[in-house]
Coordinates of C-alpha atoms in Angstrom, one line a residue:
M1 CA 16.9 22.6 12.0
N2 CA 15.3 25.5 10.1
H3 CA 12.8 25.3 7.3
A4 CA 15.4 25.2 4.5
D5 CA 17.2 22.3 6.2
W6 CA 14.0 20.3 6.4
L7 CA 13.2 20.9 2.8
F8 CA 16.7 19.9 1.8
A9 CA 16.5 16.7 3.9
L10 CA 13.1 15.9 2.4
R11 CA 14.4 16.3 -1.1
N12 CA 17.4 14.1 -0.4
A13 CA 15.1 11.4 1.1
M14 CA 12.6 11.6 -1.8
A15 CA 15.3 11.5 -4.6
P16 CA 15.6 7.7 -4.7
L17 CA 11.9 7.2 -4.6
S18 CA 11.4 9.7 -7.4
E19 CA 14.0 8.0 -9.5
F20 CA 12.4 4.6 -8.8
M21 CA 9.0 5.9 -9.8
S22 CA 10.3 7.5 -13.0
Q23 CA 12.1 4.3 -14.0
G24 CA 8.8 2.3 -13.5
G25 CA 6.7 4.5 -15.7
V26 CA 3.2 6.0 -15.2
V27 CA 1.7 2.7 -14.1
L28 CA 3.9 2.8 -11.0
W29 CA 2.3 6.1 -10.1
W30 CA -1.2 4.5 -10.4
L31 CA 0.0 1.6 -8.2
A32 CA 1.4 4.1 -5.6
A33 CA -2.1 5.8 -5.5
V34 CA -3.8 2.4 -4.9
V35 CA -1.3 1.5 -2.2
A36 CA -1.7 4.9 -0.5
I37 CA -5.5 4.4 -0.5
Y38 CA -5.4 0.9 0.9
W39 CA -2.9 1.9 3.6
L40 CA -5.0 4.8 4.6
L41 CA -7.9 2.4 5.0
V42 CA -5.8 0.0 7.0
I43 CA -4.7 2.8 9.3
E44 CA -8.4 3.8 9.7
R45 CA -9.3 0.3 10.7
V46 CA -6.4 0.0 13.2
I47 CA -7.5 3.3 14.8
Y48 CA -11.2 2.1 14.9
L49 CA -10.1 -1.2 16.5
A50 CA -7.9 0.6 19.1
V51 CA -10.1 3.6 20.0
A52 CA -13.7 3.6 18.8
F53 CA -14.7 0.0 19.0
P54 CA -13.6 -0.6 22.6
K55 CA -15.6 2.4 23.8
Q56 CA -18.7 1.2 22.0
R57 CA -18.1 -2.4 23.2
Q58 CA -17.9 -1.3 26.8
A59 CA -21.1 0.8 26.4
W60 CA -23.0 -2.2 25.0
I61 CA -21.7 -4.5 27.8
E62 CA -22.7 -2.0 30.5
Q63 CA -26.2 -1.6 29.0
W64 CA -26.6 -5.4 28.8
Q65 CA -25.5 -5.9 32.4
Q66 CA -27.9 -3.2 33.6
R67 CA -30.9 -5.1 32.1
T68 CA -32.8 -7.1 34.6
E69 CA -33.8 -9.8 32.1
H70 CA -31.8 -11.3 29.3
H71 CA -34.1 -14.1 28.0
S72 CA -37.1 -12.4 26.5
W73 CA -37.5 -12.0 22.8
Y74 CA -37.1 -8.2 23.2
A75 CA -33.8 -8.6 25.1
Q76 CA -32.5 -11.0 22.5
A77 CA -33.5 -8.7 19.7
I78 CA -31.6 -5.8 21.3
R79 CA -28.5 -8.1 21.7
Q80 CA -28.7 -9.2 18.1
G81 CA -29.1 -5.6 17.0
W82 CA -25.9 -4.6 18.8
L83 CA -24.1 -7.6 17.4
G84 CA -25.2 -6.6 13.9
Q85 CA -24.0 -3.0 14.5
A86 CA -20.7 -4.4 15.8
H87 CA -20.3 -6.6 12.8
D88 CA -21.0 -3.8 10.4
G89 CA -18.6 -1.5 12.2
L90 CA -15.8 -4.0 12.4
M91 CA -16.1 -5.2 8.8
Q92 CA -16.4 -1.8 7.3
N93 CA -13.8 -1.1 4.5
L94 CA -12.3 -4.7 4.7
N95 CA -13.7 -5.6 1.4
I96 CA -12.5 -2.4 -0.2
I97 CA -9.0 -3.1 1.2
K98 CA -9.2 -6.6 -0.2
V99 CA -10.2 -5.4 -3.7
L100 CA -7.4 -2.7 -3.7
V101 CA -4.9 -5.4 -2.7
A102 CA -6.1 -7.6 -5.6
I103 CA -5.6 -4.7 -8.0
C104 CA -1.9 -4.3 -7.1
P105 CA -0.6 -7.3 -9.1
M106 CA -2.9 -6.5 -12.0
L107 CA -1.4 -3.0 -12.2
G108 CA 2.0 -4.5 -12.0
L109 CA 1.2 -6.7 -14.9
L110 CA -0.1 -3.7 -16.8
G111 CA 3.3 -2.1 -16.2
T112 CA 4.9 -5.2 -17.6
V113 CA 2.8 -5.0 -20.8
T114 CA 3.4 -1.3 -21.3
G115 CA 7.1 -1.8 -20.7
M116 CA 7.4 -4.6 -23.2
I117 CA 5.5 -2.5 -25.7
S118 CA 8.1 0.2 -25.2
V119 CA 10.9 -2.4 -25.7
F120 CA 9.3 -3.7 -28.9
D121 CA 8.7 -0.1 -30.1
V122 CA 12.4 0.7 -29.6
M123 CA 13.4 -2.5 -31.4
A124 CA 11.0 -1.7 -34.3
T125 CA 12.1 1.9 -34.8
L126 CA 15.8 1.7 -34.0
G127 CA 16.6 -2.0 -34.3
S128 CA 18.1 -4.0 -31.5
S129 CA 21.4 -2.1 -31.7
N130 CA 20.6 0.3 -28.9
P131 CA 20.8 -1.6 -25.6
K132 CA 20.4 1.5 -23.4
L133 CA 16.9 2.2 -24.8
M134 CA 16.0 -1.5 -24.6
A135 CA 17.1 -1.6 -20.9
S136 CA 14.9 1.4 -20.2
G137 CA 11.9 -0.4 -21.5
I138 CA 12.8 -3.6 -19.6
S139 CA 13.0 -1.6 -16.4
L140 CA 9.5 -0.2 -17.3
A141 CA 8.4 -3.8 -17.6
T142 CA 10.0 -5.3 -14.4
L143 CA 9.7 -2.6 -11.8
P144 CA 5.9 -2.3 -11.8
T145 CA 5.6 -6.1 -11.6
M146 CA 7.9 -6.3 -8.6
A147 CA 6.2 -3.3 -6.9
G148 CA 2.8 -4.7 -7.6
M149 CA 3.7 -8.1 -6.0
V150 CA 5.4 -6.5 -3.0
A151 CA 2.4 -4.2 -2.4
A152 CA 0.0 -7.1 -2.8
L153 CA 1.9 -9.3 -0.3
A154 CA 2.1 -6.5 2.3
G155 CA -1.6 -5.8 1.7
M156 CA -2.6 -9.4 2.0
F157 CA -0.8 -9.6 5.3
A158 CA -2.4 -6.4 6.6
H159 CA -5.9 -7.5 5.5
A160 CA -5.6 -11.0 7.0
R161 CA -4.5 -9.6 10.3
L162 CA -7.3 -7.0 10.4
A163 CA -9.9 -9.5 9.4
K164 CA -8.8 -11.9 12.1
K165 CA -8.7 -9.2 14.7
C166 CA -12.2 -8.1 13.7
Q167 CA -13.6 -11.6 13.9
L168 CA -12.0 -12.1 17.3
S169 CA -13.4 -8.8 18.6
E170 CA -16.9 -9.7 17.3
L171 CA -16.7 -13.1 19.0
K172 CA -15.5 -11.6 22.3
L173 CA -18.4 -9.1 22.2
E174 CA -20.9 -11.9 21.5
K175 CA -19.6 -13.9 24.5
A176 CA -19.7 -10.8 26.7
L177 CA -23.4 -10.3 25.7
R178 CA -24.5 -13.8 26.5
S179 CA -27.5 -14.4 28.7
Q180 CA -26.6 -14.8 32.3
R181 CA -28.4 -17.8 33.7

């Protein structure tokens, strides 16, 4: 495929999305931006859990095993410091993801309100005799609500899975750094 074919294919693939976004109004674009940000953060967390954290975990375990003593106050302070660093690294951005997910249904409701205002505006200026204009306002009201709920459900699932994986990773590290007796 040449460059022109790729552009044509991309335009054809993006046409339904563009139409959906235009039917949902400007609030839908804000929702899309929030969703894009939280998915970027989710992907960043997945990469951290798959690549960066295992390397750091292994380094901490090796350093712990090379120590000759594990019971002194100093050794326990080092262990607690590593566990604190692991906790901070694992939980980074999870609260931001959670907040962005919580914003999604609120943006959907904002879309509902703005869509209903559009419907009432059409009814006030033209009367209720133009169903096509009213239908446009109703789609402005319902599409962002649906999109906000779908985005929130997907985000809640992703956040819950990430949080659970981070907790398990932290627990496994803590067990690996236990004092050997």
